[in-house]
Coordinates of C-alpha atoms in Angstrom, one line a residue:
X122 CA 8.6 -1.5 13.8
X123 CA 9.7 -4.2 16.2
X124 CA 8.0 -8.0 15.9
X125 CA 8.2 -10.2 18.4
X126 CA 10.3 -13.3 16.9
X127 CA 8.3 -15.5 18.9
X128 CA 5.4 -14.8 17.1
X129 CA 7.0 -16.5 14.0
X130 CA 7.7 -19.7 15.7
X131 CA 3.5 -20.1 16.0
X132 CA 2.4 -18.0 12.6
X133 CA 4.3 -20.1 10.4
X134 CA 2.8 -23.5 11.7
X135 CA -0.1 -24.5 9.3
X136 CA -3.7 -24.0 9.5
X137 CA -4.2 -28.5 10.5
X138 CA -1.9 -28.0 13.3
X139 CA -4.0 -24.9 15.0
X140 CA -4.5 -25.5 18.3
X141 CA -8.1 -24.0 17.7
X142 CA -8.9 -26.8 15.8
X143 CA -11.5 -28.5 18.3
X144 CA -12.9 -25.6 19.1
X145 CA -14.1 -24.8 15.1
X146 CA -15.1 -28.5 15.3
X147 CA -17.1 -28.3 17.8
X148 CA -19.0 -25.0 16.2
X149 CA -19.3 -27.0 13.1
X150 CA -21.2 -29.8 14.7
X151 CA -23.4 -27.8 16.9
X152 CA -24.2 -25.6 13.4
X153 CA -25.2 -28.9 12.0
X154 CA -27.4 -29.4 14.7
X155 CA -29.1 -26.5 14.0
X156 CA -29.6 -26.8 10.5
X157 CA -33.1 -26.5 8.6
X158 CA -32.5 -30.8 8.2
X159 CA -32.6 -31.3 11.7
X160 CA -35.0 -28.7 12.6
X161 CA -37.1 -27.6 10.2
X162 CA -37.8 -24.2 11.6
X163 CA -34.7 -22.8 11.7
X164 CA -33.4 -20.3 9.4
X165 CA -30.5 -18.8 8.9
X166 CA -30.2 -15.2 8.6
X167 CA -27.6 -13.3 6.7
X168 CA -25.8 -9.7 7.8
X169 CA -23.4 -8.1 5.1
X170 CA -20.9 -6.1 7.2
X171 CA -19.8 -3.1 4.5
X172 CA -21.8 -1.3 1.9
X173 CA -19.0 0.1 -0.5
X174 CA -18.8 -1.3 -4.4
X175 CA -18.4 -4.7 -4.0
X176 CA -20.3 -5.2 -0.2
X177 CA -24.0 -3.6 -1.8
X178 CA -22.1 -6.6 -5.1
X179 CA -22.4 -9.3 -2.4
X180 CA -25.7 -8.0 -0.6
X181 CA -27.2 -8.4 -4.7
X182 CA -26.1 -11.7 -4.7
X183 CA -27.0 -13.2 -1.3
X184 CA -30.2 -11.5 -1.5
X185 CA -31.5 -13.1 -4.5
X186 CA -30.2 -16.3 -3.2
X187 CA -31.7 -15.8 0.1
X188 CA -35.1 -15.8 -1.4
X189 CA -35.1 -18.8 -3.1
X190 CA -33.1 -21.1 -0.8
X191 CA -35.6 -22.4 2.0
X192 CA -32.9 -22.8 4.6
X193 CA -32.7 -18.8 4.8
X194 CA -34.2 -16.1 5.8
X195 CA -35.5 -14.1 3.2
X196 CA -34.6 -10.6 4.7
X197 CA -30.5 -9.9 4.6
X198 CA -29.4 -6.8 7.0
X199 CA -26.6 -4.7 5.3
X200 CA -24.3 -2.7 7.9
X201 CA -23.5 1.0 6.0
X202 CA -21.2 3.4 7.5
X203 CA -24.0 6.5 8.0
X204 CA -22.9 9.3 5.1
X205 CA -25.0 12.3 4.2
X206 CA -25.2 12.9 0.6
X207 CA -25.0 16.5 -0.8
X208 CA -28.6 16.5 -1.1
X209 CA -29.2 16.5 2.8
X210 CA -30.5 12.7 2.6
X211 CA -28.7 10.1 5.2
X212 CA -27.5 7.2 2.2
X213 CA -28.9 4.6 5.3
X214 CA -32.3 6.4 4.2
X215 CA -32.3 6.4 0.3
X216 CA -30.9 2.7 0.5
X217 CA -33.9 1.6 2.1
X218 CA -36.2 4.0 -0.3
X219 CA -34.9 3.4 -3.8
X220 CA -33.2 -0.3 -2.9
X221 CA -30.0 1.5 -4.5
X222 CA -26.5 2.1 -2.9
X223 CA -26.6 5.6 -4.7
X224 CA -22.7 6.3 -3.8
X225 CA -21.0 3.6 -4.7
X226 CA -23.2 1.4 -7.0
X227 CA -25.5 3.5 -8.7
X228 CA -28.1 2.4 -11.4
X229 CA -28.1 -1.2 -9.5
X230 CA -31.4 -2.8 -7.6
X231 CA -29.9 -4.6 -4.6
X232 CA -33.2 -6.2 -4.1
X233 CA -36.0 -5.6 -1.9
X234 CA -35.2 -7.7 0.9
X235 CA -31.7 -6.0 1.6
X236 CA -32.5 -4.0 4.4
X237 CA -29.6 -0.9 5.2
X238 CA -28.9 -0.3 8.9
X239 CA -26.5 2.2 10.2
X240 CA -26.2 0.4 13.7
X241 CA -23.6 -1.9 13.5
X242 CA -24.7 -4.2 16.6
X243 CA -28.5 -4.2 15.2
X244 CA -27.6 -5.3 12.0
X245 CA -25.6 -8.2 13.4
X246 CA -27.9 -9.5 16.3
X247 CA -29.8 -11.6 15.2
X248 CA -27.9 -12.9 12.8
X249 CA -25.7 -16.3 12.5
X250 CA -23.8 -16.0 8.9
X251 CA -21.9 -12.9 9.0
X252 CA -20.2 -11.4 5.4
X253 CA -17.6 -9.1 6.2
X254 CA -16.5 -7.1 3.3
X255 CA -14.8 -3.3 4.0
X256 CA -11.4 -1.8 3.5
X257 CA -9.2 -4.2 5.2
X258 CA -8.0 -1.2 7.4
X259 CA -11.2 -1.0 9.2
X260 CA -11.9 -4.7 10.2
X261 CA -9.7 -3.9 13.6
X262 CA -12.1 -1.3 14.7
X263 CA -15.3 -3.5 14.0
X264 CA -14.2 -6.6 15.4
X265 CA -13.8 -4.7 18.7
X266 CA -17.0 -3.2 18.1
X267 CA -18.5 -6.5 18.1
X268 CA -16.2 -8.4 20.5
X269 CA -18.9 -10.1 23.1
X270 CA -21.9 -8.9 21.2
X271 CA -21.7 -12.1 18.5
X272 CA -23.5 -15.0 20.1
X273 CA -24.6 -18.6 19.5
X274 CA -23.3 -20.5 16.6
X275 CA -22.1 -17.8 14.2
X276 CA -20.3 -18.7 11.4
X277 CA -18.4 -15.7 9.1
X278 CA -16.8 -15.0 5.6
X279 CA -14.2 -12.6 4.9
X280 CA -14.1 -10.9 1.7
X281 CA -11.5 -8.2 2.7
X282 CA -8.2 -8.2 0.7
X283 CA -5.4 -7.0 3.3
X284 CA -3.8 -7.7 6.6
X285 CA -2.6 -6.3 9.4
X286 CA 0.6 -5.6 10.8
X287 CA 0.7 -5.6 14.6
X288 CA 4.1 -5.5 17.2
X289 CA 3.5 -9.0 17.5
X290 CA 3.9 -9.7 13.8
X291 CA 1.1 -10.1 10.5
X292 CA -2.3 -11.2 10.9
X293 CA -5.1 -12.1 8.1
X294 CA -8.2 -10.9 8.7
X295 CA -9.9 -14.2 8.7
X296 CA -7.4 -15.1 11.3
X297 CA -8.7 -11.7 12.9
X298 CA -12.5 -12.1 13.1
X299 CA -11.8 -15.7 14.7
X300 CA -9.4 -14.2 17.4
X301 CA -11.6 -11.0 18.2
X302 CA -15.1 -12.6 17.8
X303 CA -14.2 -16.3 18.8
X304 CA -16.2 -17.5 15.6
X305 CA -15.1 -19.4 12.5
X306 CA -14.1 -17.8 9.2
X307 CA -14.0 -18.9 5.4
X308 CA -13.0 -16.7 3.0
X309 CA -14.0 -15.6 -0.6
X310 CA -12.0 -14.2 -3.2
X311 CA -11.4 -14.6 -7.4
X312 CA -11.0 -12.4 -10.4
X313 CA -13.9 -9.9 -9.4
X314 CA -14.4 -6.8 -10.3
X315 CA -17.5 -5.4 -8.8
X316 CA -19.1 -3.0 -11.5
X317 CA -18.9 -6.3 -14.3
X318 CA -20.7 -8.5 -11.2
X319 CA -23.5 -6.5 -10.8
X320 CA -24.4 -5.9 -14.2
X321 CA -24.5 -10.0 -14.4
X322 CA -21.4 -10.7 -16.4
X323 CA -20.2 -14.4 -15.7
X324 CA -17.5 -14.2 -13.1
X325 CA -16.0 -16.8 -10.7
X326 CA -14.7 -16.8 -7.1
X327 CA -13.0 -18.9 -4.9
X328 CA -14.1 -19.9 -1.1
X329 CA -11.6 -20.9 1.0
X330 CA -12.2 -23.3 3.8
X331 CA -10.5 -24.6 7.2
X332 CA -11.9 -27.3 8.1
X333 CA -16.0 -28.0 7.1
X334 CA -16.4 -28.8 3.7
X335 CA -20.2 -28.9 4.9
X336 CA -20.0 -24.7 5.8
X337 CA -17.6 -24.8 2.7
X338 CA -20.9 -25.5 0.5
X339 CA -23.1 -23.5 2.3
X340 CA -21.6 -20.5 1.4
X341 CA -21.4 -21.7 -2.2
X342 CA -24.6 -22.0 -2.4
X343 CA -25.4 -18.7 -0.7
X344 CA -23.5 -16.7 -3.3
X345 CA -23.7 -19.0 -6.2
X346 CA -25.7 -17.8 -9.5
X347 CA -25.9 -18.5 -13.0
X348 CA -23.2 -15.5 -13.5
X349 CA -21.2 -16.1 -10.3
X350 CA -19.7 -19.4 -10.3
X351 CA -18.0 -19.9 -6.3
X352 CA -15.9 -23.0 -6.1
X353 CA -14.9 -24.5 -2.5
X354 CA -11.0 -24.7 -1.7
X355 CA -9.3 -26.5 1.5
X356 CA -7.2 -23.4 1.8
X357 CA -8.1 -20.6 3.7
X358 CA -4.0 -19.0 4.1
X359 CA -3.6 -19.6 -0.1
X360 CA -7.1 -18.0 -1.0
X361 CA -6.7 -15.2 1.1
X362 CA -3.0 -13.9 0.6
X363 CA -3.8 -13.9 -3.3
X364 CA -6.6 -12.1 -2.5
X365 CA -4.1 -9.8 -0.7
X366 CA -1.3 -9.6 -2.0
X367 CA -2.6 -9.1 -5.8
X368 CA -3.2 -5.7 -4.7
X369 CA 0.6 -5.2 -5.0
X370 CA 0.9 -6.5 -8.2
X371 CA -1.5 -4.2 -9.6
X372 CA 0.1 -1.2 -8.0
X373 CA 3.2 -2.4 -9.9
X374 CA 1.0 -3.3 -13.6
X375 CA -0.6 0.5 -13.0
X376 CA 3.3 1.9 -12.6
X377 CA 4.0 -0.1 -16.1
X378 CA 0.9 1.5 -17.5
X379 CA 1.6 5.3 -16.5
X380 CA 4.8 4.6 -18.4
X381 CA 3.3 2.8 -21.6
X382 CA 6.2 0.3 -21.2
X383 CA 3.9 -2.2 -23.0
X384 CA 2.0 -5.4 -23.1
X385 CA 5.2 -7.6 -22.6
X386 CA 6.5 -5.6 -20.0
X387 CA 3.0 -5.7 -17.9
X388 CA 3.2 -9.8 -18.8
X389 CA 6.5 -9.7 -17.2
X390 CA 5.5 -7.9 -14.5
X391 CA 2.7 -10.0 -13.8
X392 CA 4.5 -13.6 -13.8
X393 CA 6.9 -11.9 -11.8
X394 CA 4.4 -10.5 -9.1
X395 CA 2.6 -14.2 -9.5
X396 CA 5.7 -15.9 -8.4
X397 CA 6.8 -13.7 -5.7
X398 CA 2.6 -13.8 -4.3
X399 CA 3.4 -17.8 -4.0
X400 CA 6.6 -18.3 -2.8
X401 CA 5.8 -15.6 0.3
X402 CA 2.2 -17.3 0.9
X403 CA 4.1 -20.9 1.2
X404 CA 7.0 -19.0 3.4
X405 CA 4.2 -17.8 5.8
X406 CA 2.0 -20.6 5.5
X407 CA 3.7 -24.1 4.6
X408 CA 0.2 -25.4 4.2
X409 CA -0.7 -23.1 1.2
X410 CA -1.3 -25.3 -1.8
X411 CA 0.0 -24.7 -5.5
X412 CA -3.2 -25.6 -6.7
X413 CA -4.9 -22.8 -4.8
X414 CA -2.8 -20.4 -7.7
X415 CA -4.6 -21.9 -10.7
X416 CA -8.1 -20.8 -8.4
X417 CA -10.2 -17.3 -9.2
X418 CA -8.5 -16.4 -6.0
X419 CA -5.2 -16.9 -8.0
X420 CA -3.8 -16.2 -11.5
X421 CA -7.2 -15.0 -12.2
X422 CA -7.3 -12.7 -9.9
X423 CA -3.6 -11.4 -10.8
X424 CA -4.9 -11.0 -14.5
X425 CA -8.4 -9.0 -13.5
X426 CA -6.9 -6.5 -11.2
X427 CA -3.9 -5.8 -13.2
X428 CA -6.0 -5.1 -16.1
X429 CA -9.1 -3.3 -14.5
X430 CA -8.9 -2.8 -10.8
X431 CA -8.4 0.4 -9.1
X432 CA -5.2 0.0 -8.0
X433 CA -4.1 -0.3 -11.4
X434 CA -5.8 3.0 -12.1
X435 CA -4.4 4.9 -9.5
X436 CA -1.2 3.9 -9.9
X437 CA -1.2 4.3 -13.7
X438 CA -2.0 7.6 -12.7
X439 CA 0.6 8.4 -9.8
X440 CA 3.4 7.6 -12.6
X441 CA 2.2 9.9 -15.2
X442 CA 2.4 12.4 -12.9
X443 CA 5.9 11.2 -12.3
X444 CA 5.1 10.9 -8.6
X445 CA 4.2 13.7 -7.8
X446 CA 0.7 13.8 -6.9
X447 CA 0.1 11.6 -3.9
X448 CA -1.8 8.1 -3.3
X449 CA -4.1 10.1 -1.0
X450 CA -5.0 13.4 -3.2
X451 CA -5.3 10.2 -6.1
X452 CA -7.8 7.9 -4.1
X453 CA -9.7 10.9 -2.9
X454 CA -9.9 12.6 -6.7
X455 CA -10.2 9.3 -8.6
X456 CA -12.7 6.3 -6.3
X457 CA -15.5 8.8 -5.0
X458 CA -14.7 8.0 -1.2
X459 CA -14.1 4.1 -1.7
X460 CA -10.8 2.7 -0.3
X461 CA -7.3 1.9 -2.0
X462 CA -6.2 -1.4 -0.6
X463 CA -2.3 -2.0 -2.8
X464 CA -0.7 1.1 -1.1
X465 CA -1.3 0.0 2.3
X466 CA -0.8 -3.8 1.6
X467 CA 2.9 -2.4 0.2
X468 CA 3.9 -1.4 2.8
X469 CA 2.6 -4.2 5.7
X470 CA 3.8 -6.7 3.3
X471 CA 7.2 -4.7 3.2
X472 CA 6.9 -4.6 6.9
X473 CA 7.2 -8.3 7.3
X474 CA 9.5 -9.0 4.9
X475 CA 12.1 -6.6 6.5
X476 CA 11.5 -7.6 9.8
X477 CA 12.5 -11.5 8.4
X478 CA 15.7 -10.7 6.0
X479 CA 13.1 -11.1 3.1
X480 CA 13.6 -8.4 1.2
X481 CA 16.4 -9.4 -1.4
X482 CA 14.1 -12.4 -2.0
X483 CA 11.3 -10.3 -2.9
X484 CA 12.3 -7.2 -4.9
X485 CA 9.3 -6.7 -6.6
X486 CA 7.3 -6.1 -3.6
X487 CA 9.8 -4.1 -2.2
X488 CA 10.1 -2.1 -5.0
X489 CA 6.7 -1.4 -5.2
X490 CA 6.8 0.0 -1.6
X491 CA 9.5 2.3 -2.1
X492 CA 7.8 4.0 -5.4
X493 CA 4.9 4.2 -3.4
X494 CA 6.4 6.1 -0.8
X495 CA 8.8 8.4 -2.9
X496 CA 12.0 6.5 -2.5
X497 CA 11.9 5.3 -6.2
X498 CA 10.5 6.9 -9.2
X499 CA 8.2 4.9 -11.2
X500 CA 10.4 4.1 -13.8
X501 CA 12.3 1.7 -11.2
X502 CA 9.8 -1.0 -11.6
X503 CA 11.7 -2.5 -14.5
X504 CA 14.6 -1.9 -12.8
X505 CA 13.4 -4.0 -9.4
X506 CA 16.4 -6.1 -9.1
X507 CA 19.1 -2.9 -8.8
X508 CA 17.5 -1.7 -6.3
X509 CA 18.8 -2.5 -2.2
X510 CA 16.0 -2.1 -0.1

């Protein structure tokens, strides 16, 4: 893959030099204009893009929000990609009949204001606070979808781990939805397991912001409850490369697993993936804080995933067999048709740090990669540092 190198010279400025700045200002204000104090009949309304695991999570918790907060609208539209079950019935359909996302959260009410829609441009039309939260692998194809259909003063939140790699070099996804859609984005992530969430287990999360502290808080409030704790951090790059690049260190914590190597060595492995997540965030992004680390979004993050995320399943599984059965034949066997997000993050994230004479600065990472891909056996992740990329 060939980057342009004079992408580099403009991604690694930081976020308070953008030159988009006035523009997200501007948004901000008029927003504020059109808030319930300075007209009291407005209300916003809320449109969940994604309706896997942890989107119908998020629909659950904006929905009971959304009826007790006067500023909203109590109905909140959730986008799902149109699936026929096995029994004949379109999921779309039994959403809106049982208020249950039968595939991929059964057992859980999502509350009888979440309304399912298979149409992606209805579901978002009348809205102005968009959630988008699918397989980051996706988000390129929606945002074109929507590109000149999002109007007025629309403000989004990203809740997809992963970026994308394109000629001209990596892109976050917040950074995506902004370009394509022309629209300001926050960010949420944290230690978050979806399953533990929706069965009301106290969790936090972390929102990360660019600019307006003021849409900062309103999307606390809009996901807070008494078992979801969201706290607001100046630091949309930080929040959202832990949020991505955790994925990778779970990969490498499921590899340790497979093996039964240990607790010390997973600990090890950890710290190790910790420190390699922060000093490539503040390489990419000078602006990233060390603070942002000791968020949800961070170390507790790092901890959850590696101990109970899927990643860390499927890999643990992928080294007992030695490697030999794939990622693919693993996600498709093992997550009943949701998506696994480490893999791919491997290899973008090995992408870039090839394409900038990274990689002996980051063996870990690149380790991971090459496992995943066949290179290395799993038992190489102890072994990170013999390894030339």
């Amino acid at each position: 893959m060939r980057i342009r190198s004079s992408f580099f010279s403009i991604f690694l400025l930081s976020s308070s030099s953008s030159p988009s700045s006035s523009f997200f200002s501007s948004r901000f204000s008029s927003l504020s204009a059109m808030s319930p104090g300075a007209n009291g009949d407005f209300k916003s309304r809320v449109t969940v893009v994604g309706s896997g695991n942890w989107g119908s999570v998020a629909a659950k918790l904006i929905a009971s929000n959304a009826l007790k907060l006067p500023s909203f609208h109590d109905e909140v539209r959730m986008w799902v990609f149109e699936e026929v079950l096995p029994n004949g019935e379109k999921l779309t359909d039994v959403i809106n009949k049982t208020n249950e996302n039968v595939k991929y959260l059964p057992g859980i009410k999502l509350g009888r204001n979440v309304v399912a829609d298979p149409d992606l441009e209805n579901a978002v039309k009348e809205a102005n606070m968009l959630v988008f939260v699918t397989p980051h692998q996706f988000m390129g194809g929606i945002c074109k979808k929507l590109k000149g259909k999002v109007t007025g003063e629309v403000e989004a939140i990203s809740l997809v781990k992963g970026m994308e790699v394109k000629k001209e070099g990596p892109c976050m996804i917040s950074s995506l939805i902004s370009k394509e859609l022309g629209i300001n984005s926050c960010v949420l992530m944290g230690a978050n397991i979806a399953n533990e969430i929706a069965v009301e287990k106290f969790s936090e999360a972390t929102v990360g912001y660019r600019e307006s502290r003021e849409i900062a808080d309103t999307w606390v409030q809009l996901f807070s409850t008494p078992y979801f704790m969201v706290t607001p951090v100046h630091d949309v790059e930080g929040v959202e490369l832990c949020g991505t690049l955790k994925n990778v260190v779970a990969i490498a914590a499921g590899f340790v697993d497979g093996l039964d190597m240990g607790n010390n060595t997973k600990a090890a492995i950890m710290r190790i993936g910790l420190r390699e997540m922060r000093a490539l965030s503040k390489l990419l992004f000078p602006s990233v804080k060390d603070s942002t680390f000791f968020e949800s979004c961070g170390v507790a993050d790092v901890i959850t995933t590696c101990l109970g995320g899927r990643n860390r399943r499927v890999a643990e599984a992928f080294a007992q067999s030695g490697g030999k059965r794939s990622f693919d034949e693993l996600e498709a066997k093992m997550l009943q048709g949701q998506k696994l997000q480490g893999v791919s993050t491997a290899r973008e994230v090995y992408e870039v740090l090839n394409h900038c004479g990274w990689l002996e600065m980051f063996p870990l990472f690149s380790t991971v990669h090459q496992i995943c891909t066949g290179r290395l056996k799993p038992e190489a992740i102890v072994h990170y540092r013999d390894h030339k990329a």
